[in-house]
Coordinates of C-alpha atoms in Angstrom, one line a residue:
M14 CA 12.8 -15.4 40.0
Y15 CA 11.4 -13.1 37.3
D16 CA 9.3 -10.0 37.2
V17 CA 7.5 -11.5 34.2
L18 CA 7.5 -15.0 32.9
I19 CA 6.1 -15.6 29.4
V20 CA 5.0 -19.1 28.5
G21 CA 5.3 -19.5 24.7
G22 CA 8.1 -18.5 22.4
G23 CA 5.9 -17.5 19.5
A24 CA 4.9 -14.2 17.9
A25 CA 2.7 -12.9 20.7
G26 CA 5.2 -13.9 23.5
F27 CA 8.2 -12.3 21.8
Y28 CA 6.3 -9.2 20.9
A29 CA 5.1 -8.7 24.5
A30 CA 8.6 -9.3 25.9
I31 CA 10.3 -6.8 23.6
H32 CA 7.8 -4.1 24.2
M33 CA 7.8 -4.4 28.0
V34 CA 11.5 -4.4 28.4
E35 CA 12.0 -1.6 26.0
A36 CA 9.5 0.5 28.0
N37 CA 11.1 -0.6 31.3
P38 CA 14.7 -2.0 31.0
Q39 CA 14.7 -2.8 34.7
L40 CA 12.2 -5.7 34.2
K41 CA 13.6 -9.2 34.5
V42 CA 11.8 -11.2 31.8
A43 CA 12.1 -14.7 30.5
I44 CA 10.4 -16.6 27.7
L45 CA 9.7 -20.4 28.2
E46 CA 9.5 -22.3 24.9
R47 CA 8.7 -26.0 24.9
G48 CA 10.5 -26.8 21.6
K49 CA 14.1 -26.6 20.5
E50 CA 13.2 -23.7 18.2
V51 CA 11.3 -20.5 18.7
L52 CA 8.9 -18.7 16.4
T53 CA 8.2 -21.9 14.4
K54 CA 4.8 -20.6 13.2
V55 CA 6.4 -17.4 12.0
K56 CA 8.8 -19.5 10.0
V57 CA 6.2 -21.4 8.0
S58 CA 3.7 -18.5 7.7
G59 CA 2.9 -17.4 4.1
G60 CA 4.9 -20.3 2.6
G61 CA 8.0 -19.2 4.5
R62 CA 7.6 -15.5 3.6
C63 CA 5.7 -14.5 6.8
N64 CA 2.4 -12.7 6.2
V65 CA 3.2 -10.1 8.9
T66 CA -0.1 -8.2 8.8
H67 CA -2.8 -6.8 6.5
A68 CA -3.0 -3.3 4.9
E69 CA -6.3 -2.6 6.6
F70 CA -5.7 0.4 8.8
V71 CA -9.2 1.2 10.0
P72 CA -9.9 -0.6 13.3
S73 CA -13.7 -1.2 12.6
E74 CA -12.9 -2.7 9.2
L75 CA -9.9 -4.7 10.5
S76 CA -12.0 -6.3 13.3
K77 CA -14.5 -7.7 10.7
N78 CA -12.0 -10.3 9.7
Y79 CA -12.3 -12.2 13.0
P80 CA -15.1 -14.8 13.2
R81 CA -14.4 -15.0 16.9
G82 CA -13.2 -11.8 18.6
E83 CA -14.7 -9.1 16.2
K84 CA -16.4 -7.2 19.0
E85 CA -13.7 -7.7 21.6
L86 CA -10.9 -6.5 19.2
L87 CA -12.4 -3.2 18.3
G88 CA -11.1 -1.4 21.3
P89 CA -7.6 -3.0 21.2
F90 CA -7.3 -2.1 17.5
H91 CA -8.0 1.5 18.3
S92 CA -5.0 1.4 20.6
Y93 CA -2.6 -0.7 18.4
C94 CA -3.4 -1.4 14.8
S95 CA -1.7 -2.5 11.5
G96 CA 0.0 0.8 11.0
D97 CA 1.7 0.5 14.4
T98 CA 2.9 -3.0 13.4
V99 CA 4.4 -1.5 10.2
A100 CA 6.1 1.2 12.2
F101 CA 7.6 -1.3 14.6
F102 CA 9.3 -3.2 11.9
E103 CA 10.3 -0.2 9.9
S104 CA 12.0 1.3 12.9
R105 CA 14.1 -1.8 13.0
G106 CA 15.1 -1.6 9.4
I107 CA 12.5 -4.0 8.0
A108 CA 10.4 -2.7 5.2
L109 CA 7.1 -4.4 4.4
N110 CA 5.6 -4.7 1.0
I111 CA 1.8 -4.7 0.3
E112 CA 0.5 -7.2 -2.2
E113 CA -2.6 -6.7 -4.4
D114 CA -4.9 -8.5 -1.9
G115 CA -3.6 -6.4 1.0
R116 CA -1.3 -9.0 2.6
M117 CA 1.9 -7.6 3.9
F118 CA 5.3 -9.4 3.8
P119 CA 8.9 -8.3 4.6
A120 CA 10.6 -6.9 1.5
T121 CA 13.1 -9.8 1.8
N122 CA 10.2 -12.3 1.2
S123 CA 11.7 -14.4 4.0
S124 CA 10.3 -15.2 7.4
Q125 CA 13.8 -15.5 8.7
T126 CA 14.0 -11.7 8.6
I127 CA 11.3 -11.4 11.2
I128 CA 12.8 -14.2 13.3
D129 CA 16.2 -12.6 13.3
C130 CA 14.7 -9.3 14.3
F131 CA 13.0 -10.8 17.3
V132 CA 15.9 -12.9 18.4
S133 CA 18.4 -10.0 18.1
E134 CA 16.0 -7.7 20.0
T135 CA 15.7 -10.2 22.9
E136 CA 19.5 -10.5 23.1
R137 CA 19.9 -6.7 23.0
L138 CA 17.3 -6.2 25.8
G139 CA 18.6 -9.0 28.0
I140 CA 15.5 -11.1 27.7
K141 CA 16.2 -14.8 28.6
V142 CA 14.8 -17.3 26.1
L143 CA 14.7 -20.8 27.6
K144 CA 14.2 -23.5 25.0
N145 CA 13.2 -27.1 25.6
S146 CA 11.2 -25.8 28.6
S147 CA 7.9 -27.4 28.3
V148 CA 5.6 -26.2 31.2
V149 CA 4.1 -29.0 33.3
K150 CA 2.5 -27.1 36.1
I151 CA 1.2 -23.6 36.9
L152 CA 0.4 -22.7 40.5
R153 CA -1.1 -19.5 41.9
R154 CA 0.7 -18.9 45.3
E155 CA -1.4 -16.7 47.6
N156 CA 0.2 -15.4 50.8
N157 CA 3.7 -16.5 49.9
E158 CA 5.5 -15.2 53.0
E159 CA 9.0 -15.8 51.7
H160 CA 8.4 -14.0 48.4
P161 CA 5.2 -12.0 48.8
D162 CA 5.4 -10.3 45.4
Y163 CA 5.9 -13.5 43.5
S164 CA 2.5 -15.0 43.1
W165 CA 3.2 -17.4 40.2
N166 CA 5.0 -20.7 40.5
V167 CA 5.7 -22.2 37.0
T168 CA 7.4 -25.7 36.7
S169 CA 9.0 -26.8 33.4
L170 CA 10.7 -30.1 32.7
H171 CA 13.9 -28.8 34.1
A172 CA 13.2 -26.2 36.8
T173 CA 10.6 -24.3 38.8
Y174 CA 10.4 -20.5 38.4
L175 CA 8.8 -17.8 40.5
A176 CA 7.2 -14.8 38.8
K177 CA 5.4 -11.7 39.8
K178 CA 3.4 -11.7 36.6
L179 CA 2.6 -14.4 34.1
V180 CA 1.8 -14.1 30.4
V181 CA 0.4 -17.1 28.6
A182 CA 1.0 -17.0 24.8
T183 CA 1.1 -20.6 23.9
G184 CA -1.3 -20.7 21.0
S185 CA -3.3 -23.9 20.6
N186 CA -1.9 -26.0 23.3
P187 CA -4.3 -28.5 25.0
K188 CA -2.0 -29.1 28.0
I189 CA -1.8 -25.4 28.8
W190 CA -5.6 -25.1 28.3
D191 CA -6.0 -27.9 30.9
M192 CA -3.8 -26.0 33.4
L193 CA -5.8 -22.8 32.8
Q194 CA -9.0 -24.7 33.4
N195 CA -7.6 -25.9 36.7
L196 CA -7.0 -22.3 37.6
G197 CA -10.7 -21.6 37.1
H198 CA -10.8 -20.4 33.5
T199 CA -13.4 -21.6 31.0
I200 CA -12.0 -23.1 27.8
I201 CA -14.1 -23.1 24.6
P202 CA -13.3 -26.5 23.1
P203 CA -11.0 -26.0 20.1
V204 CA -12.0 -26.9 16.6
P205 CA -10.0 -26.4 13.3
S206 CA -10.4 -23.2 11.4
L207 CA -8.9 -22.3 8.0
F208 CA -9.2 -25.6 6.2
T209 CA -9.9 -26.7 2.6
F210 CA -12.8 -28.8 1.5
N211 CA -12.5 -32.4 0.3
I212 CA -14.8 -32.9 -2.7
K213 CA -14.9 -35.8 -5.2
D214 CA -16.9 -34.6 -8.2
E215 CA -16.5 -35.2 -12.0
R216 CA -17.1 -31.5 -12.7
I217 CA -13.8 -30.5 -10.9
S218 CA -11.8 -33.7 -10.9
G219 CA -10.0 -33.0 -14.2
I220 CA -9.2 -29.3 -13.7
P221 CA -7.0 -28.7 -10.7
G222 CA -5.3 -25.4 -10.7
V223 CA -8.3 -23.5 -12.1
S224 CA -9.1 -20.4 -10.0
T225 CA -12.0 -18.0 -10.3
N226 CA -14.1 -15.6 -8.2
A227 CA -17.2 -17.3 -6.8
R228 CA -19.9 -17.1 -4.2
I229 CA -20.0 -20.1 -1.9
Q230 CA -22.8 -21.0 0.5
V231 CA -23.1 -23.8 3.0
I232 CA -26.5 -25.6 2.7
P233 CA -28.0 -28.6 4.4
S234 CA -27.7 -32.0 2.8
K235 CA -30.6 -34.4 2.7
V236 CA -29.1 -36.5 5.5
N237 CA -28.3 -33.7 8.0
T238 CA -31.1 -31.1 7.6
G239 CA -32.1 -31.4 11.3
K240 CA -28.5 -31.3 12.5
F241 CA -27.7 -28.4 10.2
K242 CA -30.7 -26.3 11.5
E243 CA -29.7 -27.2 15.1
A244 CA -26.1 -26.1 14.6
L245 CA -27.2 -22.8 13.0
K246 CA -29.4 -22.0 16.0
K247 CA -26.6 -23.1 18.5
Y248 CA -24.1 -20.6 17.0
G249 CA -26.6 -17.9 16.3
I250 CA -26.0 -18.0 12.5
H251 CA -28.5 -16.8 10.0
Q252 CA -28.4 -19.3 7.1
S253 CA -27.8 -16.5 4.6
A254 CA -24.7 -15.4 6.6
L255 CA -22.9 -18.6 6.1
E256 CA -21.6 -17.7 2.7
S257 CA -18.6 -16.0 1.3
E258 CA -17.3 -14.5 -1.9
G259 CA -13.8 -14.6 -3.2
P260 CA -11.2 -16.5 -5.2
L261 CA -12.0 -20.3 -5.3
L262 CA -9.2 -22.6 -6.3
I263 CA -9.9 -26.1 -7.6
T264 CA -7.4 -28.6 -6.2
H265 CA -6.6 -32.3 -6.6
W266 CA -8.6 -33.0 -3.5
G267 CA -11.4 -30.5 -3.8
M268 CA -11.6 -26.8 -3.3
S269 CA -9.4 -24.1 -1.6
G270 CA -8.6 -20.5 -2.0
P271 CA -9.6 -17.4 0.0
G272 CA -13.3 -17.8 -0.6
I273 CA -13.3 -21.3 0.8
L274 CA -10.9 -20.5 3.7
R275 CA -13.1 -17.6 4.8
L276 CA -16.1 -19.8 4.8
S277 CA -14.2 -22.5 6.9
A278 CA -13.3 -19.8 9.5
W279 CA -16.8 -18.4 9.9
G280 CA -18.3 -21.8 9.9
A281 CA -15.6 -23.5 12.0
Q282 CA -17.8 -24.7 14.9
L283 CA -20.9 -25.5 12.8
L284 CA -18.9 -27.5 10.2
N285 CA -17.2 -29.4 13.1
D286 CA -20.6 -30.3 14.5
L287 CA -21.6 -31.6 11.0
N288 CA -18.4 -33.8 11.1
Y289 CA -17.3 -32.0 7.9
K290 CA -20.0 -33.7 5.8
F291 CA -22.2 -31.0 4.2
R292 CA -23.2 -29.5 0.9
I293 CA -22.1 -26.2 -0.7
R294 CA -23.8 -24.2 -3.4
V295 CA -21.4 -22.4 -5.7
N296 CA -22.3 -19.4 -8.0
W297 CA -19.4 -19.3 -10.5
L298 CA -20.8 -15.9 -11.7
P299 CA -21.4 -14.1 -8.4
E300 CA -22.4 -10.9 -10.1
Y301 CA -25.4 -12.7 -11.7
Y302 CA -28.5 -14.5 -10.3
E303 CA -29.9 -17.5 -12.2
E304 CA -32.5 -15.5 -14.1
A305 CA -29.9 -13.0 -15.3
V306 CA -27.6 -15.9 -16.4
L307 CA -30.5 -17.5 -18.3
S308 CA -31.3 -14.2 -20.0
Q309 CA -27.7 -13.8 -21.1
L310 CA -27.6 -17.4 -22.5
Q311 CA -30.7 -16.7 -24.5
E312 CA -29.1 -13.6 -26.0
I313 CA -25.9 -15.6 -26.9
K314 CA -28.1 -18.3 -28.6
E315 CA -29.4 -15.5 -31.0
I316 CA -26.0 -13.9 -31.6
E317 CA -23.7 -16.9 -31.8
A318 CA -26.3 -19.4 -33.3
K319 CA -23.8 -21.1 -35.6
K320 CA -21.0 -21.6 -33.1
T321 CA -20.7 -24.7 -30.8
V322 CA -21.5 -24.1 -27.2
L323 CA -18.4 -25.8 -25.9
R324 CA -16.1 -23.4 -27.9
T325 CA -18.0 -20.2 -27.1
K326 CA -16.9 -19.0 -23.6
S327 CA -19.9 -16.7 -22.9
F328 CA -18.8 -15.4 -19.5
D329 CA -15.6 -14.3 -17.8
L330 CA -14.8 -17.8 -16.7
P331 CA -11.6 -20.0 -17.0
K332 CA -12.0 -22.0 -20.3
R333 CA -11.5 -25.4 -18.6
L334 CA -14.2 -24.6 -16.1
W335 CA -16.7 -23.5 -18.8
I336 CA -16.1 -26.7 -20.7
S337 CA -16.5 -28.9 -17.6
L338 CA -19.8 -27.2 -16.6
V339 CA -21.2 -27.4 -20.2
K340 CA -20.4 -31.1 -20.3
A341 CA -21.9 -31.6 -16.9
V342 CA -25.3 -30.5 -18.3
G343 CA -25.0 -33.2 -21.0
I344 CA -24.3 -30.9 -23.9
A345 CA -22.3 -32.7 -26.6
D346 CA -19.1 -31.2 -28.2
T347 CA -20.9 -30.7 -31.5
V348 CA -24.1 -28.9 -30.2
K349 CA -24.5 -25.4 -31.6
W350 CA -26.2 -22.6 -29.8
A351 CA -29.0 -22.6 -32.4
D352 CA -29.8 -26.2 -31.3
M353 CA -29.9 -25.5 -27.6
T354 CA -33.3 -26.4 -26.1
K355 CA -35.1 -24.4 -23.4
I356 CA -34.4 -27.1 -20.9
Q357 CA -30.7 -27.2 -21.8
L358 CA -30.4 -23.4 -21.4
Q359 CA -32.1 -23.6 -18.0
N360 CA -29.9 -26.4 -16.8
L361 CA -26.7 -24.6 -17.9
A362 CA -27.9 -21.4 -16.2
Q363 CA -28.4 -23.4 -13.0
Q364 CA -25.0 -25.1 -13.3
L365 CA -23.3 -21.7 -13.7
S366 CA -25.1 -19.9 -10.9
S367 CA -25.9 -22.6 -8.3
S368 CA -23.8 -25.8 -8.7
E369 CA -24.1 -28.0 -5.6
F370 CA -21.2 -30.1 -4.3
L371 CA -21.0 -32.6 -1.5
V372 CA -18.1 -31.9 0.9
D373 CA -16.8 -35.0 2.7
G374 CA -13.9 -34.0 5.0
K375 CA -11.3 -31.3 5.2
S376 CA -7.6 -30.8 4.7
T377 CA -5.2 -28.4 6.6
F378 CA -4.4 -25.3 4.7
K379 CA -0.6 -25.6 4.0
E380 CA 1.2 -25.6 7.4
E381 CA -0.9 -22.8 8.8
F382 CA -3.0 -24.7 11.3
V383 CA -5.4 -22.3 13.1
T384 CA -8.0 -23.2 15.7
A385 CA -11.2 -21.7 16.9
G386 CA -11.4 -22.0 20.7
G387 CA -9.4 -21.2 23.8
V388 CA -9.9 -19.1 26.9
D389 CA -13.4 -17.7 27.0
L390 CA -13.4 -14.0 25.9
K391 CA -15.8 -13.1 28.8
E392 CA -13.0 -13.8 31.3
I393 CA -10.5 -11.3 29.8
N394 CA -10.3 -7.5 30.2
F395 CA -9.5 -6.4 26.7
K396 CA -8.1 -3.0 27.8
T397 CA -5.1 -4.9 29.4
Y398 CA -5.6 -8.6 28.3
E399 CA -5.5 -9.5 32.0
S400 CA -7.5 -12.3 33.4
K401 CA -10.7 -11.3 35.2
I402 CA -10.2 -14.3 37.5
H403 CA -6.6 -13.9 38.5
N404 CA -4.6 -10.7 39.0
D405 CA -1.2 -10.6 37.2
L406 CA -2.2 -13.3 34.7
Y407 CA -2.3 -12.1 31.1
F408 CA -3.0 -13.7 27.7
A409 CA -1.9 -12.9 24.1
G410 CA -2.4 -14.6 20.8
E411 CA -4.3 -17.8 19.9
V412 CA -4.5 -19.2 23.4
I413 CA -7.7 -17.1 23.7
N414 CA -10.8 -17.8 21.7
I415 CA -9.9 -15.4 18.8
D416 CA -9.1 -16.5 15.3
A417 CA -9.1 -14.8 11.9
I418 CA -9.5 -15.5 8.2
T419 CA -6.3 -15.9 6.2
G420 CA -4.3 -12.8 5.2
G421 CA -2.1 -11.7 8.1
F422 CA -5.0 -11.1 10.5
N423 CA -4.0 -13.8 13.0
F424 CA -0.5 -12.3 13.4
Q425 CA -2.1 -8.8 13.9
N426 CA -4.1 -10.3 16.8
A427 CA -0.8 -11.5 18.3
W428 CA 1.0 -8.1 17.8
T429 CA -1.9 -6.1 19.3
G430 CA -2.4 -8.5 22.3
G431 CA 1.4 -8.6 22.9
F432 CA 1.7 -4.9 22.9
L433 CA -1.3 -4.2 25.2
V434 CA -0.1 -6.9 27.6
A435 CA 3.3 -5.1 27.7
Q436 CA 1.7 -1.7 28.2
A437 CA -0.5 -3.0 31.1
I438 CA 2.4 -4.7 32.9
V439 CA 4.7 -1.7 32.6
A440 CA 1.9 0.7 33.8
K441 CA 1.1 -1.6 36.8
G442 CA 4.7 -1.6 37.9

């Protein structure tokens, strides 16, 4: 019998447990973890370094990094934001470093530092961590005469537990979603978010490792124009909104990097509807439009007339990418700027500012598998993260339909949710 039972031994579950017992040491709390290890997602995050949070300390700006949950998180972030997360770890002797792009990692550059902190805190506070305890049934017990305060009955592979309050922090777990659906909650069907694009194209096949800033836009292909328009309407997306700007990394299988990942997050549901077959338009010079690129090329033709086009990198682009795009237009190695025709200049301008690529499939971004989907946000009170359907049922982390772009934002959602769940449970008594 427990005051609080937490299903899920991940970031949100541990964070909630630590905060609630620290605020009320009398609480009897247990964490049920289905695996033999806890905090496995923390372990692999950021390539094993753990991208704890992001150095965005303004709630209204922070919430803009969540394709699903932007509106709902605004209030919670005013209560518990990135700065509070930093303070939590620093008070436990863990300094966080800010990288150029705003991502924050422990100074040790090891996720084990975060794991050790959480495990030692649960031991210090007397929180039970029950591993290999996969939950198979969750029952709401109304009018339990023998134990009237214990309204939750949770069965794992090994035992059945009674709890006054239940916190579900299981991340993307289909079996738990099914149990929550049986309890009357609506589950938004999960689809992958944060993935890279599979592209086979001669323009990029020989230059893996090249990275540059670009603007990327999802556009309909000839075969799916109707389906594309239908999906845009279904998810209330303006076509111009389905684009992003940021570093684009060319890989052996296609394209990755923050610019692509951001697009995959914002378009997660739409791209799933298109079965991951669609076209993208890439502007390799995002500060220019096609007319401006053409104008610049015409100037270069006058100034660099005697030089070969291939050897004159005219813009701030990686050299290998410039050569590849020049060749894609059919300009030979020996062609000089003076010999460039009007058509060739126009074709090169178009290639630089609006290259089109066919995407055929996706790949998971490293080990950081994130899903869009989960408990419908309309069924949660975001002041407390309590269910609007059942009293004393709380949610935290990715089990709900909230997900973020890469950069520490998904963890910040877990910390904020975990903290507010703890506050609500302690306040309720």
